[in-house]
mmCIF file of C-alpha atoms in Angstrom:
data_model
loop_
_atom_site.group_PDB
_atom_site.id
_atom_site.type_symbol
_atom_site.label_atom_id
_atom_site.label_comp_id
_atom_site.label_asym_id
_atom_site.label_seq_id
_atom_site.Cartn_x
_atom_site.Cartn_y
_atom_site.Cartn_z
ATOM 1 C CA MET A 567 92.469 105.352 67.752
ATOM 2 C CA ASP A 568 92.097 105.135 71.515
ATOM 3 C CA GLU A 569 93.824 107.495 73.939
ATOM 4 C CA LEU A 570 96.647 105.168 74.837
ATOM 5 C CA GLU A 571 97.461 104.416 71.205
ATOM 6 C CA ARG A 572 97.721 108.134 70.500
ATOM 7 C CA LEU A 573 99.900 108.550 73.505
ATOM 8 C CA LYS A 574 102.103 105.645 72.439
ATOM 9 C CA LYS A 575 102.690 107.244 69.053
ATOM 10 C CA ASP A 576 103.786 110.485 70.661
ATOM 11 C CA TRP A 577 105.750 108.669 73.363
ATOM 12 C CA LYS A 578 107.906 107.083 70.683
ATOM 13 C CA ASN A 579 108.534 110.449 69.060
ATOM 14 C CA GLN A 580 109.908 111.746 72.351
ATOM 15 C CA GLU A 581 113.000 109.499 72.342
ATOM 16 C CA ASP A 582 115.452 112.282 71.487
ATOM 17 C CA THR A 583 113.982 114.854 73.892
ATOM 18 C CA TYR A 584 115.384 113.219 77.040
ATOM 19 C CA PRO A 585 118.475 114.580 78.783
ATOM 20 C CA LYS A 586 121.747 112.856 77.951
ATOM 21 C CA LEU A 587 123.905 112.281 80.992
ATOM 22 C CA SER A 588 127.589 111.724 80.405
ATOM 23 C CA TYR A 589 129.630 108.732 81.552
ATOM 24 C CA ASN A 590 131.151 110.823 84.340
ATOM 25 C CA GLU A 591 127.809 112.149 85.557
ATOM 26 C CA ILE A 592 126.484 108.593 85.857
ATOM 27 C CA TYR A 593 129.710 107.398 87.451
ATOM 28 C CA LYS A 594 129.398 110.059 90.169
ATOM 29 C CA MET A 595 125.881 108.849 90.914
ATOM 30 C CA ILE A 596 126.899 105.289 91.704
ATOM 31 C CA LEU A 597 129.230 106.592 94.402
ATOM 32 C CA LYS A 598 126.353 108.276 96.264
ATOM 33 C CA LYS A 599 124.348 106.693 99.054
ATOM 34 C CA SER A 600 120.836 105.385 98.607
ATOM 35 C CA SER A 601 117.997 106.956 100.564
ATOM 36 C CA SER A 602 115.484 104.239 99.839
ATOM 37 C CA ILE A 603 112.614 103.291 102.117
ATOM 38 C CA VAL A 604 114.291 99.913 102.759
ATOM 39 C CA LYS A 605 117.341 101.645 104.136
ATOM 40 C CA TRP A 606 115.153 103.718 106.456
ATOM 41 C CA ILE A 607 113.234 100.675 107.652
ATOM 42 C CA PHE A 608 116.544 98.932 108.291
ATOM 43 C CA ILE A 609 117.916 101.869 110.311
ATOM 44 C CA ILE A 610 114.725 102.317 112.325
ATOM 45 C CA SER A 611 114.527 98.582 112.998
ATOM 46 C CA LEU A 612 118.116 98.494 114.225
ATOM 47 C CA LEU A 613 117.279 101.404 116.531
ATOM 48 C CA GLU A 614 114.292 99.468 117.826
ATOM 49 C CA PHE A 615 116.415 96.431 118.568
ATOM 50 C CA ALA A 616 119.019 98.666 120.198
ATOM 51 C CA PHE A 617 116.369 100.530 122.205
ATOM 52 C CA TRP A 618 114.974 97.389 123.841
ATOM 53 C CA ALA A 619 118.429 95.885 124.358
ATOM 54 C CA VAL A 620 119.661 99.114 126.004
ATOM 55 C CA ILE A 621 116.595 99.216 128.235
ATOM 56 C CA SER A 622 117.248 95.722 129.537
ATOM 57 C CA PHE A 623 120.930 96.518 130.106
ATOM 58 C CA ALA A 624 120.258 99.917 131.654
ATOM 59 C CA PHE A 625 118.053 98.398 134.314
ATOM 60 C CA LYS A 626 120.523 95.654 135.115
ATOM 61 C CA ASP A 627 122.325 97.637 137.802
ATOM 62 C CA ALA A 628 119.425 99.751 138.878
ATOM 63 C CA ASP A 629 118.581 99.805 142.590
ATOM 64 C CA SER A 630 115.390 97.888 142.049
ATOM 65 C CA ILE A 631 117.255 94.992 140.424
ATOM 66 C CA VAL A 632 119.770 94.908 143.277
ATOM 67 C CA ARG A 633 116.857 94.853 145.676
ATOM 68 C CA PHE A 634 115.319 92.004 143.723
ATOM 69 C CA LYS A 635 118.452 89.983 144.320
ATOM 70 C CA GLU A 636 117.691 90.167 148.002
ATOM 71 C CA TYR A 637 114.324 88.546 147.411
ATOM 72 C CA HIS A 638 116.047 85.410 146.074
ATOM 73 C CA ALA A 639 113.778 85.384 143.077
ATOM 74 C CA GLU A 640 116.504 84.064 140.735
ATOM 75 C CA ASN A 641 114.426 81.053 139.819
ATOM 76 C CA ILE A 642 111.982 83.435 138.172
ATOM 77 C CA MET A 643 114.242 86.276 137.035
ATOM 78 C CA ILE A 644 117.021 84.244 135.389
ATOM 79 C CA PRO A 645 114.774 82.112 133.141
ATOM 80 C CA MET A 646 112.852 85.248 132.168
ATOM 81 C CA THR A 647 116.069 87.075 131.251
ATOM 82 C CA ILE A 648 117.399 84.115 129.253
ATOM 83 C CA LEU A 649 114.072 83.766 127.479
ATOM 84 C CA GLY A 650 114.174 87.481 126.666
ATOM 85 C CA TYR A 651 117.622 87.209 125.061
ATOM 86 C CA LEU A 652 116.780 84.028 123.157
ATOM 87 C CA ILE A 653 113.737 85.683 121.695
ATOM 88 C CA LEU A 654 115.791 88.771 120.813
ATOM 89 C CA ILE A 655 118.286 86.572 118.918
ATOM 90 C CA TYR A 656 115.469 84.707 117.175
ATOM 91 C CA PHE A 657 113.803 87.931 116.034
ATOM 92 C CA PHE A 658 117.058 89.483 114.917
ATOM 93 C CA TYR A 659 117.899 86.396 112.862
ATOM 94 C CA ARG A 660 114.460 86.442 111.228
ATOM 95 C CA PHE A 661 114.671 90.164 110.588
ATOM 96 C CA TYR A 662 118.079 89.786 108.962
ATOM 97 C CA THR A 663 117.074 86.863 106.712
ATOM 98 C CA ASN A 664 113.915 88.737 105.658
ATOM 99 C CA TYR A 665 115.941 91.848 104.949
ATOM 100 C CA LYS A 666 118.365 89.885 102.780
ATOM 101 C CA THR A 667 115.524 88.622 100.589
ATOM 102 C CA ILE A 668 114.514 92.163 99.575
ATOM 103 C CA SER A 669 115.587 92.631 95.989
ATOM 104 C CA ALA A 670 114.798 95.399 93.527
ATOM 105 C CA THR A 671 114.837 92.818 90.739
ATOM 106 C CA ASP A 672 111.774 90.951 92.029
ATOM 107 C CA SER A 673 108.324 91.711 90.671
ATOM 108 C CA ALA A 674 106.671 94.809 92.143
ATOM 109 C CA LYS A 675 104.308 92.705 94.236
ATOM 110 C CA LYS A 676 106.997 90.372 95.558
ATOM 111 C CA LEU A 677 109.222 93.300 96.488
ATOM 112 C CA MET A 678 106.404 94.965 98.426
ATOM 113 C CA GLU A 679 105.576 91.686 100.172
ATOM 114 C CA ASN A 680 109.169 91.168 101.235
ATOM 115 C CA ILE A 681 109.432 94.696 102.619
ATOM 116 C CA LEU A 682 106.164 94.296 104.508
ATOM 117 C CA LYS A 683 107.346 90.914 105.828
ATOM 118 C CA THR A 684 110.508 92.493 107.226
ATOM 119 C CA ARG A 685 108.439 95.221 108.761
ATOM 120 C CA ARG A 686 106.056 92.647 110.233
ATOM 121 C CA THR A 687 108.913 90.822 111.967
ATOM 122 C CA VAL A 688 109.956 94.018 113.716
ATOM 123 C CA LYS A 689 106.327 94.712 114.582
ATOM 124 C CA GLN A 690 106.084 91.265 116.189
ATOM 125 C CA TYR A 691 109.297 91.957 118.062
ATOM 126 C CA VAL A 692 107.895 95.205 119.430
ATOM 127 C CA GLY A 693 104.659 93.376 120.294
ATOM 128 C CA PHE A 694 106.656 90.720 122.111
ATOM 129 C CA ASN A 695 108.528 93.388 124.074
ATOM 130 C CA LEU A 696 105.325 95.095 125.119
ATOM 131 C CA ILE A 697 103.843 91.794 126.301
ATOM 132 C CA TYR A 698 107.121 90.973 128.034
ATOM 133 C CA LEU A 699 107.056 94.389 129.731
ATOM 134 C CA PHE A 700 103.488 93.753 130.844
ATOM 135 C CA ILE A 701 104.172 90.277 132.223
ATOM 136 C CA SER A 702 107.477 91.152 133.900
ATOM 137 C CA THR A 703 105.902 94.175 135.606
ATOM 138 C CA PHE A 704 103.240 91.966 137.164
ATOM 139 C CA VAL A 705 105.730 89.230 138.043
ATOM 140 C CA ALA A 706 107.855 91.903 139.766
ATOM 141 C CA LEU A 707 104.769 93.209 141.540
ATOM 142 C CA GLY A 708 103.940 89.682 142.706
ATOM 143 C CA ILE A 709 107.473 89.230 144.065
ATOM 144 C CA LEU A 710 107.235 92.595 145.844
ATOM 145 C CA PHE A 711 103.953 91.672 147.505
ATOM 146 C CA ASP A 712 105.320 88.310 148.500
ATOM 147 C CA ARG A 713 108.861 89.101 149.648
ATOM 148 C CA ASP A 714 109.399 92.793 150.305
ATOM 149 C CA GLU A 715 109.531 93.676 154.016
ATOM 150 C CA ASN A 716 108.068 97.169 153.573
ATOM 151 C CA PHE A 717 105.247 95.726 151.539
ATOM 152 C CA SER A 718 104.617 93.017 154.138
ATOM 153 C CA GLU A 719 104.142 95.723 156.763
ATOM 154 C CA ILE A 720 101.742 97.649 154.568
ATOM 155 C CA ILE A 721 99.859 94.460 153.751
ATOM 156 C CA ASP A 722 99.616 93.530 157.443
ATOM 157 C CA LYS A 723 98.340 96.989 158.285
ATOM 158 C CA ALA A 724 95.768 96.929 155.533
ATOM 159 C CA SER A 725 94.727 93.445 156.525
ATOM 160 C CA ALA A 726 94.188 94.590 160.133
ATOM 161 C CA ASN A 727 92.037 97.479 158.885
ATOM 162 C CA GLY A 728 90.118 95.231 156.518
ATOM 163 C CA GLU A 729 91.418 97.144 153.501
ATOM 164 C CA LEU A 730 93.463 94.405 151.896
ATOM 165 C CA PHE A 731 91.313 94.222 148.766
ATOM 166 C CA LYS A 732 91.463 98.002 148.396
ATOM 167 C CA LEU A 733 95.276 97.927 148.635
ATOM 168 C CA TYR A 734 95.650 95.203 145.992
ATOM 169 C CA ALA A 735 93.111 96.808 143.716
ATOM 170 C CA THR A 736 94.721 100.268 143.962
ATOM 171 C CA THR A 737 98.234 98.935 143.335
ATOM 172 C CA ILE A 738 97.142 96.875 140.332
ATOM 173 C CA LEU A 739 95.097 99.731 138.878
ATOM 174 C CA VAL A 740 97.922 102.266 139.260
ATOM 175 C CA THR A 741 100.372 99.812 137.643
ATOM 176 C CA LEU A 742 97.945 99.120 134.818
ATOM 177 C CA PHE A 743 97.450 102.836 134.261
ATOM 178 C CA ALA A 744 101.214 103.515 134.149
ATOM 179 C CA LEU A 745 101.708 100.591 131.758
ATOM 180 C CA ALA A 746 98.876 101.746 129.525
ATOM 181 C CA ILE A 747 100.451 105.202 129.237
ATOM 182 C CA ALA A 748 103.904 103.758 128.466
ATOM 183 C CA ILE A 749 102.552 101.270 125.905
ATOM 184 C CA GLY A 750 100.299 103.925 124.396
ATOM 185 C CA LEU A 751 103.223 106.302 123.940
ATOM 186 C CA ILE A 752 105.392 103.616 122.360
ATOM 187 C CA LEU A 753 102.625 102.473 120.010
ATOM 188 C CA GLY A 754 101.774 106.059 119.090
ATOM 189 C CA PHE A 755 105.395 106.687 118.220
ATOM 190 C CA TYR A 756 105.555 103.608 115.965
ATOM 191 C CA TYR A 757 102.253 104.416 114.355
ATOM 192 C CA LEU A 758 103.514 107.860 113.453
ATOM 193 C CA ILE A 759 106.894 106.770 112.076
ATOM 194 C CA TYR A 760 105.677 103.813 110.048
ATOM 195 C CA GLY A 761 102.474 105.556 109.091
ATOM 196 C CA ILE A 762 104.529 108.192 107.317
ATOM 197 C CA LEU A 763 107.132 105.808 105.939
ATOM 198 C CA LEU A 764 104.830 103.075 104.675
ATOM 199 C CA LYS A 765 101.774 105.052 103.606
ATOM 200 C CA ARG A 766 102.624 104.929 99.927
ATOM 201 C CA LEU A 767 103.806 101.327 99.992
ATOM 202 C CA ASN A 768 100.663 100.168 101.763
ATOM 203 C CA SER A 769 98.372 101.932 99.335
ATOM 204 C CA ASN A 770 100.279 100.595 96.304
ATOM 205 C CA TYR A 771 100.265 97.103 97.750
ATOM 206 C CA SER A 772 96.539 97.171 98.403
ATOM 207 C CA GLU A 773 96.029 98.449 94.841
ATOM 208 C CA LEU A 774 97.847 95.368 93.526
ATOM 209 C CA LYS A 775 96.006 93.078 95.929
ATOM 210 C CA LYS A 776 92.700 94.546 94.807
ATOM 211 C CA LEU A 777 93.454 93.310 91.290
ATOM 212 C CA GLU A 778 93.566 89.732 92.502
ATOM 213 C CA ASN A 779 90.065 89.857 93.946
ATOM 214 C CA MET B 1290 133.307 96.407 93.561
ATOM 215 C CA ASN B 1291 136.000 96.257 90.956
ATOM 216 C CA LYS B 1292 136.670 98.902 88.339
ATOM 217 C CA GLU B 1293 135.772 96.631 85.454
ATOM 218 C CA LEU B 1294 132.305 96.068 86.852
ATOM 219 C CA GLU B 1295 131.862 99.808 87.406
ATOM 220 C CA HIS B 1296 132.959 100.545 83.891
ATOM 221 C CA SER B 1297 130.684 97.994 82.226
ATOM 222 C CA PHE B 1298 127.729 99.152 84.328
ATOM 223 C CA VAL B 1299 128.168 102.866 83.658
ATOM 224 C CA GLU B 1300 128.641 102.206 79.967
ATOM 225 C CA LEU B 1301 125.461 100.128 79.765
ATOM 226 C CA LEU B 1302 123.463 102.653 81.740
ATOM 227 C CA GLU B 1303 124.750 105.529 79.648
ATOM 228 C CA LYS B 1304 123.529 103.691 76.574
ATOM 229 C CA HIS B 1305 120.107 102.810 78.013
ATOM 230 C CA GLN B 1306 119.562 105.900 80.175
ATOM 231 C CA ASN B 1307 116.390 106.867 78.313
ATOM 232 C CA ILE B 1308 114.504 104.114 80.120
ATOM 233 C CA VAL B 1309 115.317 105.704 83.471
ATOM 234 C CA HIS B 1310 114.460 109.191 82.198
ATOM 235 C CA LYS B 1311 111.097 107.929 81.003
ATOM 236 C CA VAL B 1312 110.293 106.419 84.403
ATOM 237 C CA CYS B 1313 111.293 109.715 86.015
ATOM 238 C CA ARG B 1314 109.092 111.733 83.668
ATOM 239 C CA LEU B 1315 106.093 109.660 84.556
ATOM 240 C CA TYR B 1316 106.624 109.727 88.304
ATOM 241 C CA THR B 1317 107.905 113.229 88.982
ATOM 242 C CA ASN B 1318 106.663 116.765 88.497
ATOM 243 C CA ASN B 1319 109.775 118.835 88.180
ATOM 244 C CA GLN B 1320 113.434 118.736 87.275
ATOM 245 C CA ASP B 1321 114.757 118.426 90.836
ATOM 246 C CA ALA B 1322 112.518 115.477 91.593
ATOM 247 C CA HIS B 1323 113.411 113.965 88.221
ATOM 248 C CA ASN B 1324 117.116 114.175 89.063
ATOM 249 C CA ASP B 1325 116.548 112.769 92.545
ATOM 250 C CA LEU B 1326 114.638 109.777 91.242
ATOM 251 C CA PHE B 1327 117.171 109.229 88.455
ATOM 252 C CA GLN B 1328 119.898 109.137 91.075
ATOM 253 C CA GLU B 1329 118.050 106.640 93.277
ATOM 254 C CA ILE B 1330 117.247 104.349 90.329
ATOM 255 C CA THR B 1331 120.910 104.467 89.296
ATOM 256 C CA ILE B 1332 121.984 103.461 92.818
ATOM 257 C CA GLN B 1333 119.440 100.626 92.942
ATOM 258 C CA LEU B 1334 120.536 99.407 89.503
ATOM 259 C CA TRP B 1335 124.160 99.519 90.590
ATOM 260 C CA LYS B 1336 123.416 97.664 93.830
ATOM 261 C CA ALA B 1337 121.613 94.933 91.912
ATOM 262 C CA TYR B 1338 124.104 94.805 89.042
ATOM 263 C CA PRO B 1339 126.476 92.168 90.491
ATOM 264 C CA LYS B 1340 123.534 89.746 90.434
ATOM 265 C CA PHE B 1341 122.553 90.704 86.905
ATOM 266 C CA ARG B 1342 122.956 87.767 84.606
ATOM 267 C CA GLY B 1343 123.468 88.168 80.922
ATOM 268 C CA ASP B 1344 120.572 85.820 80.182
ATOM 269 C CA ALA B 1345 118.135 88.680 80.726
ATOM 270 C CA LYS B 1346 118.340 91.757 78.548
ATOM 271 C CA PHE B 1347 119.866 94.710 80.386
ATOM 272 C CA SER B 1348 117.010 96.953 79.268
ATOM 273 C CA THR B 1349 114.335 94.481 80.467
ATOM 274 C CA TRP B 1350 116.090 94.228 83.797
ATOM 275 C CA MET B 1351 116.191 98.046 83.975
ATOM 276 C CA TYR B 1352 112.420 98.338 83.575
ATOM 277 C CA ARG B 1353 111.938 96.178 86.636
ATOM 278 C CA VAL B 1354 114.435 97.927 88.899
ATOM 279 C CA GLY B 1355 113.397 101.367 87.612
ATOM 280 C CA LEU B 1356 109.700 100.805 88.274
ATOM 281 C CA ASN B 1357 110.320 99.112 91.616
ATOM 282 C CA THR B 1358 112.354 102.107 92.715
ATOM 283 C CA ALA B 1359 109.744 104.611 91.539
ATOM 284 C CA ILE B 1360 106.780 102.723 93.029
ATOM 285 C CA THR B 1361 108.217 101.244 96.194
ATOM 286 C CA LEU B 1362 111.759 102.112 97.160
ATOM 287 C CA TYR B 1363 111.970 105.813 96.432
ATOM 288 C CA ARG B 1364 111.227 108.075 99.363
ATOM 289 C CA LYS B 1365 109.871 111.280 97.943
ATOM 290 C CA ASN B 1366 111.771 114.314 99.088
ATOM 291 C CA LYS B 1367 109.178 116.502 100.750
ATOM 292 C CA ARG B 1368 111.471 119.444 101.226
ATOM 293 C CA ARG B 1369 111.444 120.229 97.549
ATOM 294 C CA ILE B 1370 108.615 122.388 96.357
ATOM 295 C CA ASN B 1371 107.137 121.754 92.966
ATOM 296 C CA THR B 1372 108.090 124.868 91.100
ATOM 297 C CA GLN B 1373 106.954 123.895 87.657
ATOM 298 C CA ASP B 1374 103.837 122.284 86.452
ATOM 299 C CA PHE B 1375 104.006 118.913 84.765
ATOM 300 C CA GLU B 1376 102.522 120.102 81.517
ATOM 301 C CA GLY B 1377 104.892 123.000 81.291
ATOM 302 C CA VAL B 1378 108.160 121.134 81.356
ATOM 303 C CA GLN B 1379 107.723 117.505 80.711
ATOM 304 C CA PHE B 1380 106.748 116.853 77.160
ATOM 305 C CA LYS B 1381 107.926 118.958 74.334
ATOM 306 C CA ILE B 1382 106.120 118.580 71.084
ATOM 307 C CA LYS B 1383 108.426 118.345 68.167
ATOM 308 C CA ALA B 1384 108.289 121.254 65.730
ATOM 309 C CA GLU B 1385 107.536 119.205 62.629
ATOM 310 C CA THR B 1386 104.437 117.655 64.187
ATOM 311 C CA TYR B 1387 103.233 120.917 65.620
ATOM 312 C CA ASP B 1388 99.507 121.240 65.592
ATOM 313 C CA ASP B 1389 97.699 123.337 68.118
ATOM 314 C CA THR B 1390 94.756 121.049 68.761
ATOM 315 C CA GLU B 1391 96.850 117.902 68.614
ATOM 316 C CA GLU B 1392 99.312 119.466 71.032
ATOM 317 C CA GLN B 1393 96.553 120.498 73.409
ATOM 318 C CA GLN B 1394 95.012 117.050 73.349
ATOM 319 C CA LEU B 1395 98.341 115.372 74.012
ATOM 320 C CA LYS B 1396 99.032 117.740 76.876
ATOM 321 C CA LEU B 1397 95.686 116.824 78.398
ATOM 322 C CA LEU B 1398 96.418 113.158 77.887
ATOM 323 C CA TYR B 1399 99.809 113.350 79.571
ATOM 324 C CA SER B 1400 98.277 115.336 82.375
ATOM 325 C CA ALA B 1401 95.551 112.690 82.747
ATOM 326 C CA VAL B 1402 98.187 109.944 82.909
ATOM 327 C CA HIS B 1403 99.872 111.904 85.648
ATOM 328 C CA GLN B 1404 96.685 111.785 87.685
ATOM 329 C CA LEU B 1405 96.711 107.980 87.724
ATOM 330 C CA ASN B 1406 98.013 106.182 90.794
ATOM 331 C CA ASP B 1407 101.509 104.624 90.955
ATOM 332 C CA ILE B 1408 100.420 101.145 89.864
ATOM 333 C CA GLU B 1409 98.302 102.427 86.984
ATOM 334 C CA LYS B 1410 101.194 104.585 85.794
ATOM 335 C CA ALA B 1411 103.472 101.536 85.813
ATOM 336 C CA LEU B 1412 101.061 99.584 83.623
ATOM 337 C CA VAL B 1413 100.656 102.518 81.249
ATOM 338 C CA PHE B 1414 104.424 102.935 81.099
ATOM 339 C CA LEU B 1415 105.011 99.292 80.167
ATOM 340 C CA TYR B 1416 102.220 99.513 77.604
ATOM 341 C CA LEU B 1417 103.729 102.638 76.054
ATOM 342 C CA GLU B 1418 107.047 100.821 75.928
ATOM 343 C CA ASP B 1419 105.440 98.089 73.820
ATOM 344 C CA LYS B 1420 105.705 95.400 76.455
ATOM 345 C CA ASN B 1421 103.315 92.500 76.016
ATOM 346 C CA TYR B 1422 100.925 91.400 78.753
ATOM 347 C CA LYS B 1423 103.186 88.518 79.733
ATOM 348 C CA GLU B 1424 106.039 90.930 80.468
ATOM 349 C CA ILE B 1425 103.690 93.392 82.179
ATOM 350 C CA SER B 1426 102.299 90.657 84.417
ATOM 351 C CA GLU B 1427 105.783 89.384 85.304
ATOM 352 C CA THR B 1428 107.093 92.849 86.113
ATOM 353 C CA MET B 1429 104.135 93.719 88.298
ATOM 354 C CA GLY B 1430 103.650 90.277 89.869
ATOM 355 C CA ILE B 1431 100.006 89.946 88.808
ATOM 356 C CA SER B 1432 98.339 87.512 86.429
ATOM 357 C CA GLU B 1433 98.119 88.239 82.719
ATOM 358 C CA VAL B 1434 94.330 88.281 82.864
ATOM 359 C CA ASN B 1435 94.375 90.816 85.687
ATOM 360 C CA ALA B 1436 96.875 92.955 83.793
ATOM 361 C CA ARG B 1437 94.484 93.076 80.811
ATOM 362 C CA VAL B 1438 91.489 93.825 83.005
ATOM 363 C CA LYS B 1439 93.387 96.600 84.750
ATOM 364 C CA MET B 1440 94.554 98.089 81.461
ATOM 365 C CA ASN B 1441 90.968 98.291 80.226
ATOM 366 C CA ARG B 1442 89.946 99.974 83.448
ATOM 367 C CA ILE B 1443 92.778 102.459 83.044
ATOM 368 C CA LYS B 1444 91.560 103.314 79.540
ATOM 369 C CA THR B 1445 88.104 103.957 80.926
ATOM 370 C CA LYS B 1446 89.554 106.008 83.770
ATOM 371 C CA LEU B 1447 91.568 108.125 81.349
ATOM 372 C CA ARG B 1448 88.462 108.763 79.303
ATOM 373 C CA THR B 1449 86.605 109.829 82.424
ATOM 374 C CA ILE B 1450 89.399 112.208 83.404
ATOM 375 C CA LEU B 1451 89.428 113.702 79.914
ATOM 376 C CA ASN B 1452 85.649 113.948 79.578
ATOM 377 C CA PRO B 1453 84.312 114.514 83.059
#
């Protein structure tokens, strides 16, 4: 008899060794809250959506935005803002429909795929925000160079001294450096949170995928 | 959720609770973790219950939700320290079948099963529960052929663990 057959025989003999929970004990359990990984992904994702939405709102009345109004750059800023919100709505809709498809009654593989799909949508959203941050920073920089009076003076001065290239290069490099730090911090944070949360799911999913190859 | 639904669910689960206990035994190391997982499976079963249709057997449906919770949904509670070893608490050998060598061998076997990964444990569990390869493949979401191949590999792996 092979190992599993022996185990099966004993497994069947174990039937009456399991605890017996009463009706009331089980009833109490259904009133408690779940602490499943899906719930955590949902909460973290909502926080991510909220985080980026709050950031865009928080900067709405900031001095720099008021100053931008003076540059009459509405033809650039308004479409960019609208685009940002449309994309937020699109991602939120996709996230929500993905989330609704997660069901514990699917096969193990399907369930894992649906969770990872939901996670991927939020990942794409974060990716979009980082790209948006990158582009809007450089658009803002371009507007500053072009329309800000203080900048015009500095540019004129640099131009007179023959250091125009140096000025542009330094500004762009400093901006790039600041952006790299900000993006690095954000990505590091995500990597840590999801690394911990999805480690087991990822390894189980790749175990199932391995079977198909 | 109405009271009638609650009542029918709790009654069914009370009757079939062994299935959940078995999943917990395979996936946890101690009583606290067992209780935690039992609780989470119960919640997941309850959440899915309104969509449960009578055309599937309640027990069959429980295998799916129970395993999905253990493998994927359950977030292990790291704060709890394993106070008891798996072999010590999990499987009691019945007095009438008591045999020292047999008992030792079974203990080693159970301990070897515990060393398998989550997916392998799920396949072993369904096998021990007399599920055929069609059911195993449907529960796991893999083909029947792959389920058979994997089961053979698990047998080999168990042998390697037992006879290193």
